[in-house]
C-alpha positions as semicolon CSV with decimal commas, in nm:
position;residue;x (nm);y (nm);z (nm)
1;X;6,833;10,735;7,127
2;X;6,890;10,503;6,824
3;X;7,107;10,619;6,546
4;X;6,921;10,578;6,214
5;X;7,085;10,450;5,891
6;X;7,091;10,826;5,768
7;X;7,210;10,978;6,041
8;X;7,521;10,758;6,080
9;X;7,758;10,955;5,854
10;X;7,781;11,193;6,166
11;X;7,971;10,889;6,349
12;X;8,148;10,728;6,017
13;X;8,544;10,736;6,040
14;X;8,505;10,840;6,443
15;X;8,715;10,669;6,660
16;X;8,632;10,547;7,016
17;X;8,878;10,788;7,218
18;X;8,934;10,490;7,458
19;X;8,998;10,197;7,271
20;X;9,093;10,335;6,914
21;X;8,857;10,104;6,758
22;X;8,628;10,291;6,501
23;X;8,268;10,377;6,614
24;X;8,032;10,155;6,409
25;X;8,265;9,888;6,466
26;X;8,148;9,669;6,725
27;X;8,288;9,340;6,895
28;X;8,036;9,077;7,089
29;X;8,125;9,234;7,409
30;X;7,942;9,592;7,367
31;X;7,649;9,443;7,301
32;X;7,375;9,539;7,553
33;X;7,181;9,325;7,772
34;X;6,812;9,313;7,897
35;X;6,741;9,309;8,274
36;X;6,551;8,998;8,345
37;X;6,422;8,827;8,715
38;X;6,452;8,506;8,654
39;X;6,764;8,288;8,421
40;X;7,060;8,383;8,308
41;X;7,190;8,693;8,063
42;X;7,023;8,785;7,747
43;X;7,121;8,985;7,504
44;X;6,956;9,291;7,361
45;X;6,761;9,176;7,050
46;X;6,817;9,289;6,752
47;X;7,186;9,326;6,816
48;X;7,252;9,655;6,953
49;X;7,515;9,854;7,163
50;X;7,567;10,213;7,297
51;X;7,786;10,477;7,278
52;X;7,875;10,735;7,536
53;X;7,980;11,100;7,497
54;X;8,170;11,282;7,847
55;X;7,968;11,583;7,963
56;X;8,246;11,777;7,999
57;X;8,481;11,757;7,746
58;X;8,261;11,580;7,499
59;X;8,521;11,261;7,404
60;X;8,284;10,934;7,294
61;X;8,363;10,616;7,307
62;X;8,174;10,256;7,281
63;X;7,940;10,217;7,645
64;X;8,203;9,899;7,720
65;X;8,497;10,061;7,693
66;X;8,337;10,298;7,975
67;X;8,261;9,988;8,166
68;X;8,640;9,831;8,099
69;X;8,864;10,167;8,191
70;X;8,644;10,459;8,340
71;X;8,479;10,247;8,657
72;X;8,749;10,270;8,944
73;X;8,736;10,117;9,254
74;X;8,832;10,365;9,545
75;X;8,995;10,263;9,900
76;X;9,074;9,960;9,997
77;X;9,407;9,774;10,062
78;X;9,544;9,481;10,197
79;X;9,305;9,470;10,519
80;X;9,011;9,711;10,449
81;X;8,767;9,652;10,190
82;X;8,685;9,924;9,920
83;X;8,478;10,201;9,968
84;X;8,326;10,148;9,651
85;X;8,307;10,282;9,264
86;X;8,332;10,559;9,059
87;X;8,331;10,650;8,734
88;X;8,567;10,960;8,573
89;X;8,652;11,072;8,211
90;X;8,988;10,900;8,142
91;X;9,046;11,181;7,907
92;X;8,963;11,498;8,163
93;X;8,910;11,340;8,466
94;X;8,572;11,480;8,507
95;X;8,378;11,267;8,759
96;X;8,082;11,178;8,605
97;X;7,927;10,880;8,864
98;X;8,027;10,944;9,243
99;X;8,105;10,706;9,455
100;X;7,870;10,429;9,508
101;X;7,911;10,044;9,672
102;X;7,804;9,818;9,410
103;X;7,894;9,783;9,021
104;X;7,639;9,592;8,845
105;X;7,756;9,362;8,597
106;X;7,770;9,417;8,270
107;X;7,546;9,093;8,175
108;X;7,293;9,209;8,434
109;X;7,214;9,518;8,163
110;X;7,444;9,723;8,298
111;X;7,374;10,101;8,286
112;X;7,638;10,421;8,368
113;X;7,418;10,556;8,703
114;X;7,246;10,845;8,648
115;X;7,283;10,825;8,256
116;X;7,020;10,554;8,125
117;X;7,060;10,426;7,799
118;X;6,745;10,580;7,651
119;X;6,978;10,863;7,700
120;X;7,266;10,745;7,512
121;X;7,358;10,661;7,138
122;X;7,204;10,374;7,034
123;X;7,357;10,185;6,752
124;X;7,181;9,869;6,593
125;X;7,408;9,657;6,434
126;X;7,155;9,559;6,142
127;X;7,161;9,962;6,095
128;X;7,546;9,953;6,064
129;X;7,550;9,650;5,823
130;X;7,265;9,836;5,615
131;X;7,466;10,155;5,619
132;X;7,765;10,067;5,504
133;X;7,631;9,811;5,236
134;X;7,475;10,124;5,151
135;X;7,727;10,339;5,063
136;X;7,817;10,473;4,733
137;X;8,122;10,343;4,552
138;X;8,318;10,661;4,486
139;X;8,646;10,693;4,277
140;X;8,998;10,696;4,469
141;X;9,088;11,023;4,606
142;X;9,434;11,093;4,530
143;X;9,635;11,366;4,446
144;X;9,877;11,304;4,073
145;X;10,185;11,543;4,069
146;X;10,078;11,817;4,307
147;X;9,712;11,827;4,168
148;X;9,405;11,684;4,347
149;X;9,280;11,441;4,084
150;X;9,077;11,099;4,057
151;X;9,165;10,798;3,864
152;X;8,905;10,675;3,679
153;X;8,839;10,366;3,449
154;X;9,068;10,176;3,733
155;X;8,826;9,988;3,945
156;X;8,666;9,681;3,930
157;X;8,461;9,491;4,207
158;X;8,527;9,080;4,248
159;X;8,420;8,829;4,501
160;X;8,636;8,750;4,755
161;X;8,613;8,365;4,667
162;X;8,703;8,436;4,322
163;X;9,028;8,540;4,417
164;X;9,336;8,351;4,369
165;X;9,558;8,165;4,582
166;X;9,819;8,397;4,588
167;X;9,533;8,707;4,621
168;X;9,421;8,573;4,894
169;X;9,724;8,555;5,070
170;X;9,793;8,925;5,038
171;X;9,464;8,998;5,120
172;X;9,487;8,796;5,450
173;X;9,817;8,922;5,535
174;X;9,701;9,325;5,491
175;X;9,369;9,231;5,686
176;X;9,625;9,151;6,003
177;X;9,844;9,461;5,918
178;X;9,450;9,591;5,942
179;X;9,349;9,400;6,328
180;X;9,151;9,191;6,097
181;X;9,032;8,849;6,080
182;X;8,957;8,624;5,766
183;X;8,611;8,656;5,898
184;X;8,570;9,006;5,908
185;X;8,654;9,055;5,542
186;X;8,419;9,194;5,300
187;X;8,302;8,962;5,028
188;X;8,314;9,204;4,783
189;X;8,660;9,314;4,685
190;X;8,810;9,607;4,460
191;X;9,099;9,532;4,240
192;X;9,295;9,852;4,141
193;X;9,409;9,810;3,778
194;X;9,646;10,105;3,847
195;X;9,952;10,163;3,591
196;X;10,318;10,054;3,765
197;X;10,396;10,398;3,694
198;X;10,157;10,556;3,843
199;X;10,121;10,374;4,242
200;X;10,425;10,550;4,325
201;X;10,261;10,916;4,278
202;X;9,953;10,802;4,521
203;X;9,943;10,985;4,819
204;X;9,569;10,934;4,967
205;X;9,377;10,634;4,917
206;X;9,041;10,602;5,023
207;X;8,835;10,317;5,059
208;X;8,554;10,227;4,799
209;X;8,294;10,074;5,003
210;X;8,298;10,324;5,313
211;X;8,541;10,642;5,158
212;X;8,706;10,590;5,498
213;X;9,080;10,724;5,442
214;X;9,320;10,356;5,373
215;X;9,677;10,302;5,515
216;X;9,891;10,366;5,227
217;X;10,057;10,041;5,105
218;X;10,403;9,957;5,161
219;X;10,665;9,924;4,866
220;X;10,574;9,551;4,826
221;X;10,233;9,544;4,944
222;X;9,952;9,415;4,690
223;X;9,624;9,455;4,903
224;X;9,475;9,673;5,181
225;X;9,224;9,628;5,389
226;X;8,997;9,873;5,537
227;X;8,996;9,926;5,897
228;X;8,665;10,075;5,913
229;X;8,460;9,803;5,728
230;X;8,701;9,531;5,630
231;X;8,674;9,623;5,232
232;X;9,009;9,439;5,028
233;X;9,132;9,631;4,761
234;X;9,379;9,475;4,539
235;X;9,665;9,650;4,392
């Protein structure tokens, strides 16, 4: 079932119980395949992966990371072969595929047995991109001297070329304190003209392209990046 642009808010700021990675974030290796007769793999077109949710305790978690940690061979040892796979919740140990001989590869469009993927979340990666380009630029949540507040007046968006040398660098060193890459980082970039005076009284930070919640920045830290989308704001 694909996820639609509006209905991805359910998902935003969920985290793949598995790996930890966030939801709508994707990497090249949960993207789905086709099943074809003759050649080699091909990928799903347009980009696209799944997401599956336990039937038992309800935990969900990107369709590879099923693939990576849940599938289990059982038997086998030093002089007897396996007597095959199965597949069980890491979470509850619920055993959601019995045992069976074969485990199809993942590039040979892979599905969980018994669950097809017309079944599962399906999440287009031209949906994500759309979605979160989409989102509304809010003010910072924070909370000033015991009172729930916002700071307004104090943002202002940039391009992430403009940015100076020294910028750069402390963008590029929060985006590895974030598991990100140069490449992942948004080109658009918020720089937070907040007063010396006030950073220290920040307790919540939230970021200004997704609202997803931000790490908050260490005493000599002048950028964070997102985790969710890979936003930079400047501080």
């Amino acid at each position: 079932m694909r996820v639609t642009t509006d209905k991805m808010r359910h998902l935003d700021g969920q985290q793949c119980f598995i790996c930890g990675r966030y939801l709508l974030n994707n990497t090249m290796d949960d993207l789905a395949y086709v099943e074809i007769v003759v050649g080699g793999p091909r990928r799903a077109k347009p980009d696209r992966y799944h997401l599956f949710q336990c039937p038992n305790c309800g935990k969900i978690g990107h369709k590879r990371c099923w693939y990576n940690h849940a599938e289990k061979k059982v038997g086998g040892g030093i002089f007897s072969a396996p007597k095959g796979w199965e597949m069980k919740c890491p979470s509850c140990g619920h055993l959601i595929v019995p045992l069976r001989k074969e485990k199809k590869d993942w590039a040979r469009a892979y599905q969980i047995p018994g669950h097809p993927d017309e079944e599962l979340l399906e999440i287009w990666v031209q949906d994500v991109h759309s979605y979160k380009s989409g989102s509304i630029i809010g003010k910072i949540g924070s909370v000033i001297g015991g009172v729930g507040a916002a700071i307004g007046g104090v943002l202002r968006a940039v391009g992430l070329a403009s940015l100076t040398p020294s910028e750069k660098t402390a963008v590029s060193d929060a985006a590895q304190r974030a598991g990100k890459t140069w490449s992942e980082i948004a080109q658009q970039v918020f720089r937070l003209n907040i007063p010396p005076e006030q950073r220290s009284q920040i307790r919540d930070l939230r970021c200004q392209h997704c609202n997803a919640p931000l790490n908050p920045p260490g005493q000599f830290d002048t950028a964070i990046v997102c985790e969710h989308c890979g936003t930079a704001h400047l501080l």
